[in-house]
């Protein structure tokens, strides 16, 4: 059990996924699955999990950053993480359950973290680094109370994260899989929000 009060707060969504409901009005988030990386009274920050950027090659990005890749380089997938700061990169990766978190690493759960420092890219360029990793450009951000308001307006459903949602590459089925994991048949959802 974590002794971190934020992690034990049931209202804290860190490590959970948001699943866009069919009535999602923002086209950037329609049918999206978003991993919440940080959530507090100050707002929330998350990364979209099911929007690949096939036009951006990891090897080309390394070259732009003047990081020389070895023959054994681990060429990871690049994804759209959200509309905020689209030029900023985050490596979402697995980590050992215990151990120190170096500067630039935010632990999202027991075995998941997000790193923003150049050294993880250098490790991957040399065939080292975490076993599972993706590079995400940009992020989704919410101000104080904004995410909670969107949830009350039936914009998002909250679910548990899963390795396949985070690291899997079959993006066409992630939204439906996330809904089914919550016991919801996507074909039965309506875009119309109702009030009882």
PDB file of C-alpha atoms in Angstrom:
ATOM      1  CA  UNK A   1       0.000   0.000   0.000  1.00  0.00           C
ATOM      2  CA  UNK A   2       1.144   3.487  -0.791  1.00  0.00           C
ATOM      3  CA  UNK A   3       1.542   5.932   2.056  1.00  0.00           C
ATOM      4  CA  UNK A   4       1.174   8.857  -0.357  1.00  0.00           C
ATOM      5  CA  UNK A   5      -2.088  10.597   0.629  1.00  0.00           C
ATOM      6  CA  UNK A   6      -2.779  11.595  -3.000  1.00  0.00           C
ATOM      7  CA  UNK A   7      -2.612   7.953  -4.103  1.00  0.00           C
ATOM      8  CA  UNK A   8      -4.972   6.810  -1.338  1.00  0.00           C
ATOM      9  CA  UNK A   9      -7.587   9.511  -2.064  1.00  0.00           C
ATOM     10  CA  UNK A  10     -10.414   7.857  -4.050  1.00  0.00           C
ATOM     11  CA  UNK A  11     -11.146  11.186  -5.795  1.00  0.00           C
ATOM     12  CA  UNK A  12      -7.575  11.270  -7.143  1.00  0.00           C
ATOM     13  CA  UNK A  13      -7.539   9.874 -10.678  1.00  0.00           C
ATOM     14  CA  UNK A  14      -3.762   9.532 -11.070  1.00  0.00           C
ATOM     15  CA  UNK A  15      -3.052   6.253 -12.864  1.00  0.00           C
ATOM     16  CA  UNK A  16      -6.648   5.886 -14.099  1.00  0.00           C
ATOM     17  CA  UNK A  17      -7.808   6.265 -17.697  1.00  0.00           C
ATOM     18  CA  UNK A  18     -10.463   8.599 -19.017  1.00  0.00           C
ATOM     19  CA  UNK A  19     -12.609   7.132 -21.779  1.00  0.00           C
ATOM     20  CA  UNK A  20     -14.301   9.723 -23.983  1.00  0.00           C
ATOM     21  CA  UNK A  21     -18.056   9.310 -24.076  1.00  0.00           C
ATOM     22  CA  UNK A  22     -19.792   9.408 -27.505  1.00  0.00           C
ATOM     23  CA  UNK A  23     -21.073  12.939 -26.825  1.00  0.00           C
ATOM     24  CA  UNK A  24     -17.532  14.348 -26.409  1.00  0.00           C
ATOM     25  CA  UNK A  25     -17.764  17.780 -28.054  1.00  0.00           C
ATOM     26  CA  UNK A  26     -14.016  18.387 -28.483  1.00  0.00           C
ATOM     27  CA  UNK A  27     -12.968  16.641 -31.744  1.00  0.00           C
ATOM     28  CA  UNK A  28      -9.389  16.269 -30.455  1.00  0.00           C
ATOM     29  CA  UNK A  29     -10.673  13.868 -27.812  1.00  0.00           C
ATOM     30  CA  UNK A  30     -13.453  11.973 -29.601  1.00  0.00           C
ATOM     31  CA  UNK A  31     -13.095   8.212 -28.981  1.00  0.00           C
ATOM     32  CA  UNK A  32      -9.916   8.838 -27.010  1.00  0.00           C
ATOM     33  CA  UNK A  33      -8.433   7.040 -24.034  1.00  0.00           C
ATOM     34  CA  UNK A  34      -6.354   9.302 -21.772  1.00  0.00           C
ATOM     35  CA  UNK A  35      -4.003   8.179 -18.989  1.00  0.00           C
ATOM     36  CA  UNK A  36      -4.138  10.589 -16.042  1.00  0.00           C
ATOM     37  CA  UNK A  37      -0.524  11.208 -14.996  1.00  0.00           C
ATOM     38  CA  UNK A  38      -1.212  13.779 -12.269  1.00  0.00           C
ATOM     39  CA  UNK A  39      -4.393  14.933 -10.533  1.00  0.00           C
ATOM     40  CA  UNK A  40      -4.807  17.323  -7.616  1.00  0.00           C
ATOM     41  CA  UNK A  41      -6.852  20.322  -6.509  1.00  0.00           C
ATOM     42  CA  UNK A  42      -4.691  22.352  -8.943  1.00  0.00           C
ATOM     43  CA  UNK A  43      -5.981  20.407 -11.968  1.00  0.00           C
ATOM     44  CA  UNK A  44      -5.000  17.367 -13.985  1.00  0.00           C
ATOM     45  CA  UNK A  45      -2.526  16.314 -16.658  1.00  0.00           C
ATOM     46  CA  UNK A  46      -2.904  13.312 -18.953  1.00  0.00           C
ATOM     47  CA  UNK A  47      -1.608  11.638 -22.113  1.00  0.00           C
ATOM     48  CA  UNK A  48      -3.813  10.373 -24.937  1.00  0.00           C
ATOM     49  CA  UNK A  49      -3.040   6.671 -25.472  1.00  0.00           C
ATOM     50  CA  UNK A  50      -4.693   5.908 -28.813  1.00  0.00           C
ATOM     51  CA  UNK A  51      -3.515   8.564 -31.291  1.00  0.00           C
ATOM     52  CA  UNK A  52      -0.378   7.402 -33.129  1.00  0.00           C
ATOM     53  CA  UNK A  53       1.712   9.865 -35.137  1.00  0.00           C
ATOM     54  CA  UNK A  54       2.913   7.598 -37.972  1.00  0.00           C
ATOM     55  CA  UNK A  55       4.287  10.596 -39.865  1.00  0.00           C
ATOM     56  CA  UNK A  56       6.841  11.189 -37.076  1.00  0.00           C
ATOM     57  CA  UNK A  57       9.668   8.683 -36.908  1.00  0.00           C
ATOM     58  CA  UNK A  58      11.494   8.136 -33.604  1.00  0.00           C
ATOM     59  CA  UNK A  59      14.829   7.788 -35.434  1.00  0.00           C
ATOM     60  CA  UNK A  60      14.293  11.150 -37.141  1.00  0.00           C
ATOM     61  CA  UNK A  61      13.468  12.749 -33.784  1.00  0.00           C
ATOM     62  CA  UNK A  62      16.703  11.395 -32.305  1.00  0.00           C
ATOM     63  CA  UNK A  63      18.581  12.878 -35.244  1.00  0.00           C
ATOM     64  CA  UNK A  64      16.910  16.285 -34.720  1.00  0.00           C
ATOM     65  CA  UNK A  65      17.947  16.154 -31.066  1.00  0.00           C
ATOM     66  CA  UNK A  66      21.494  15.233 -32.163  1.00  0.00           C
ATOM     67  CA  UNK A  67      21.321  11.893 -30.350  1.00  0.00           C
ATOM     68  CA  UNK A  68      23.297   9.289 -32.266  1.00  0.00           C
ATOM     69  CA  UNK A  69      21.513   5.940 -32.455  1.00  0.00           C
ATOM     70  CA  UNK A  70      23.375   2.619 -32.405  1.00  0.00           C
ATOM     71  CA  UNK A  71      22.448  -0.368 -34.566  1.00  0.00           C
ATOM     72  CA  UNK A  72      20.651  -1.799 -31.504  1.00  0.00           C
ATOM     73  CA  UNK A  73      18.518   1.330 -30.984  1.00  0.00           C
ATOM     74  CA  UNK A  74      15.011   0.687 -29.693  1.00  0.00           C
ATOM     75  CA  UNK A  75      12.826   2.581 -32.146  1.00  0.00           C
ATOM     76  CA  UNK A  76       9.688   3.235 -30.129  1.00  0.00           C
ATOM     77  CA  UNK A  77       6.289   4.476 -31.290  1.00  0.00           C
ATOM     78  CA  UNK A  78       5.491   8.211 -31.320  1.00  0.00           C
ATOM     79  CA  UNK A  79       1.982   9.359 -30.325  1.00  0.00           C
ATOM     80  CA  UNK A  80      -0.101  12.524 -29.981  1.00  0.00           C
ATOM     81  CA  UNK A  81      -0.503  13.080 -26.236  1.00  0.00           C
ATOM     82  CA  UNK A  82      -2.749  16.125 -26.352  1.00  0.00           C
ATOM     83  CA  UNK A  83      -3.059  19.677 -27.644  1.00  0.00           C
ATOM     84  CA  UNK A  84      -0.998  21.405 -24.926  1.00  0.00           C
ATOM     85  CA  UNK A  85       2.687  22.021 -25.782  1.00  0.00           C
ATOM     86  CA  UNK A  86       2.729  19.684 -28.830  1.00  0.00           C
ATOM     87  CA  UNK A  87       6.504  20.125 -29.185  1.00  0.00           C
ATOM     88  CA  UNK A  88       7.173  18.764 -25.696  1.00  0.00           C
ATOM     89  CA  UNK A  89       7.985  15.075 -25.394  1.00  0.00           C
ATOM     90  CA  UNK A  90       7.220  12.589 -22.644  1.00  0.00           C
ATOM     91  CA  UNK A  91       8.418   8.995 -22.492  1.00  0.00           C
ATOM     92  CA  UNK A  92       5.784   6.787 -20.897  1.00  0.00           C
ATOM     93  CA  UNK A  93       7.473   3.607 -19.676  1.00  0.00           C
ATOM     94  CA  UNK A  94       7.513   0.755 -17.231  1.00  0.00           C
ATOM     95  CA  UNK A  95       9.730   0.881 -14.117  1.00  0.00           C
ATOM     96  CA  UNK A  96      10.623  -1.488 -11.284  1.00  0.00           C
ATOM     97  CA  UNK A  97       8.065  -1.364  -8.474  1.00  0.00           C
ATOM     98  CA  UNK A  98      10.662  -0.161  -5.982  1.00  0.00           C
ATOM     99  CA  UNK A  99      13.644   2.082  -6.392  1.00  0.00           C
ATOM    100  CA  UNK A 100      14.598   5.696  -6.666  1.00  0.00           C
ATOM    101  CA  UNK A 101      12.989   7.983  -9.184  1.00  0.00           C
ATOM    102  CA  UNK A 102      15.600  10.242 -10.765  1.00  0.00           C
ATOM    103  CA  UNK A 103      14.928  13.886 -11.540  1.00  0.00           C
ATOM    104  CA  UNK A 104      12.577  14.271 -14.480  1.00  0.00           C
ATOM    105  CA  UNK A 105      10.628  11.082 -13.725  1.00  0.00           C
ATOM    106  CA  UNK A 106       7.068  11.135 -12.426  1.00  0.00           C
ATOM    107  CA  UNK A 107       5.836   7.822 -11.092  1.00  0.00           C
ATOM    108  CA  UNK A 108       2.228   7.255 -12.139  1.00  0.00           C
ATOM    109  CA  UNK A 109       1.695   3.912 -10.437  1.00  0.00           C
ATOM    110  CA  UNK A 110       3.741   1.134  -8.893  1.00  0.00           C
ATOM    111  CA  UNK A 111       5.317   0.076 -12.187  1.00  0.00           C
ATOM    112  CA  UNK A 112       4.612   2.977 -14.557  1.00  0.00           C
ATOM    113  CA  UNK A 113       6.302   6.356 -14.971  1.00  0.00           C
ATOM    114  CA  UNK A 114       6.660   9.321 -17.270  1.00  0.00           C
ATOM    115  CA  UNK A 115      10.115  10.761 -17.935  1.00  0.00           C
ATOM    116  CA  UNK A 116      10.889  14.105 -19.519  1.00  0.00           C
ATOM    117  CA  UNK A 117      14.697  14.087 -19.545  1.00  0.00           C
ATOM    118  CA  UNK A 118      17.013  13.515 -22.497  1.00  0.00           C
ATOM    119  CA  UNK A 119      18.900  10.633 -20.848  1.00  0.00           C
ATOM    120  CA  UNK A 120      16.032   8.164 -21.385  1.00  0.00           C
ATOM    121  CA  UNK A 121      16.100   8.949 -25.121  1.00  0.00           C
ATOM    122  CA  UNK A 122      19.863   8.388 -25.142  1.00  0.00           C
ATOM    123  CA  UNK A 123      19.384   5.031 -23.371  1.00  0.00           C
ATOM    124  CA  UNK A 124      16.799   3.954 -25.957  1.00  0.00           C
ATOM    125  CA  UNK A 125      19.087   5.115 -28.783  1.00  0.00           C
ATOM    126  CA  UNK A 126      21.750   2.743 -27.448  1.00  0.00           C
ATOM    127  CA  UNK A 127      19.388  -0.222 -27.064  1.00  0.00           C
ATOM    128  CA  UNK A 128      19.004   0.251 -23.310  1.00  0.00           C
ATOM    129  CA  UNK A 129      16.276   1.757 -21.184  1.00  0.00           C
ATOM    130  CA  UNK A 130      12.889   0.447 -20.119  1.00  0.00           C
ATOM    131  CA  UNK A 131      11.402  -2.746 -21.531  1.00  0.00           C
ATOM    132  CA  UNK A 132       8.174  -1.022 -22.628  1.00  0.00           C
ATOM    133  CA  UNK A 133       8.125   2.613 -23.734  1.00  0.00           C
ATOM    134  CA  UNK A 134       6.365   5.076 -26.047  1.00  0.00           C
ATOM    135  CA  UNK A 135       7.171   8.701 -26.851  1.00  0.00           C
ATOM    136  CA  UNK A 136       4.229  11.061 -26.515  1.00  0.00           C
ATOM    137  CA  UNK A 137       4.214  14.609 -27.914  1.00  0.00           C
ATOM    138  CA  UNK A 138       2.022  17.145 -26.139  1.00  0.00           C
ATOM    139  CA  UNK A 139      -0.410  16.518 -23.313  1.00  0.00           C
ATOM    140  CA  UNK A 140      -3.959  17.131 -22.137  1.00  0.00           C
ATOM    141  CA  UNK A 141      -4.394  19.576 -19.274  1.00  0.00           C
ATOM    142  CA  UNK A 142      -7.287  20.667 -17.078  1.00  0.00           C
ATOM    143  CA  UNK A 143      -7.464  23.586 -14.655  1.00  0.00           C
ATOM    144  CA  UNK A 144      -8.854  23.334 -11.116  1.00  0.00           C
ATOM    145  CA  UNK A 145     -12.266  21.621 -11.223  1.00  0.00           C
ATOM    146  CA  UNK A 146     -12.370  21.521 -15.045  1.00  0.00           C
ATOM    147  CA  UNK A 147     -11.998  17.749 -15.385  1.00  0.00           C
ATOM    148  CA  UNK A 148     -14.577  17.129 -12.683  1.00  0.00           C
ATOM    149  CA  UNK A 149     -17.012  19.432 -14.538  1.00  0.00           C
ATOM    150  CA  UNK A 150     -16.429  17.559 -17.809  1.00  0.00           C
ATOM    151  CA  UNK A 151     -17.118  14.278 -16.010  1.00  0.00           C
ATOM    152  CA  UNK A 152     -20.364  15.646 -14.529  1.00  0.00           C
ATOM    153  CA  UNK A 153     -21.416  16.678 -18.046  1.00  0.00           C
ATOM    154  CA  UNK A 154     -20.999  13.062 -19.211  1.00  0.00           C
ATOM    155  CA  UNK A 155     -17.814  13.816 -21.186  1.00  0.00           C
ATOM    156  CA  UNK A 156     -15.647  11.105 -19.641  1.00  0.00           C
ATOM    157  CA  UNK A 157     -15.936   7.699 -18.030  1.00  0.00           C
ATOM    158  CA  UNK A 158     -13.202   6.659 -15.582  1.00  0.00           C
ATOM    159  CA  UNK A 159     -11.586   3.239 -15.852  1.00  0.00           C
ATOM    160  CA  UNK A 160      -8.537   1.295 -14.782  1.00  0.00           C
ATOM    161  CA  UNK A 161      -5.404   1.463 -16.874  1.00  0.00           C
ATOM    162  CA  UNK A 162      -4.011  -1.686 -18.463  1.00  0.00           C
ATOM    163  CA  UNK A 163      -0.681  -2.451 -20.093  1.00  0.00           C
ATOM    164  CA  UNK A 164      -2.315  -3.112 -23.478  1.00  0.00           C
ATOM    165  CA  UNK A 165      -4.039   0.287 -23.369  1.00  0.00           C
ATOM    166  CA  UNK A 166      -0.750   2.004 -22.567  1.00  0.00           C
ATOM    167  CA  UNK A 167       1.816   0.124 -24.666  1.00  0.00           C
ATOM    168  CA  UNK A 168      -0.296  -1.801 -27.199  1.00  0.00           C
ATOM    169  CA  UNK A 169      -0.175  -0.684 -30.819  1.00  0.00           C
ATOM    170  CA  UNK A 170      -3.684  -1.647 -31.974  1.00  0.00           C
ATOM    171  CA  UNK A 171      -5.095   1.854 -31.495  1.00  0.00           C
ATOM    172  CA  UNK A 172      -8.297   1.192 -33.439  1.00  0.00           C
ATOM    173  CA  UNK A 173      -9.646  -1.044 -30.660  1.00  0.00           C
ATOM    174  CA  UNK A 174      -8.406   0.730 -27.511  1.00  0.00           C
ATOM    175  CA  UNK A 175     -11.512   2.877 -27.020  1.00  0.00           C
ATOM    176  CA  UNK A 176     -13.867  -0.101 -27.349  1.00  0.00           C
ATOM    177  CA  UNK A 177     -11.584  -2.288 -25.178  1.00  0.00           C
ATOM    178  CA  UNK A 178     -11.483   0.356 -22.436  1.00  0.00           C
ATOM    179  CA  UNK A 179     -15.292   0.552 -22.423  1.00  0.00           C
ATOM    180  CA  UNK A 180     -15.707  -3.241 -22.412  1.00  0.00           C
ATOM    181  CA  UNK A 181     -13.297  -3.454 -19.449  1.00  0.00           C
ATOM    182  CA  UNK A 182     -15.864  -1.329 -17.576  1.00  0.00           C
ATOM    183  CA  UNK A 183     -18.686  -3.687 -18.583  1.00  0.00           C
ATOM    184  CA  UNK A 184     -20.055  -1.338 -21.258  1.00  0.00           C
ATOM    185  CA  UNK A 185     -20.976  -2.383 -24.785  1.00  0.00           C
ATOM    186  CA  UNK A 186     -19.810   0.529 -27.025  1.00  0.00           C
ATOM    187  CA  UNK A 187     -22.597  -0.153 -29.542  1.00  0.00           C
ATOM    188  CA  UNK A 188     -25.224   0.612 -26.878  1.00  0.00           C
ATOM    189  CA  UNK A 189     -23.886   4.075 -26.022  1.00  0.00           C
ATOM    190  CA  UNK A 190     -25.721   7.133 -27.231  1.00  0.00           C
ATOM    191  CA  UNK A 191     -24.182  10.521 -27.932  1.00  0.00           C
ATOM    192  CA  UNK A 192     -27.148  12.223 -26.227  1.00  0.00           C
ATOM    193  CA  UNK A 193     -26.679  13.040 -22.568  1.00  0.00           C
ATOM    194  CA  UNK A 194     -29.786  12.811 -20.447  1.00  0.00           C
ATOM    195  CA  UNK A 195     -30.841  14.038 -17.042  1.00  0.00           C
ATOM    196  CA  UNK A 196     -33.039  12.078 -14.682  1.00  0.00           C
TER     197      UNK A 196
END
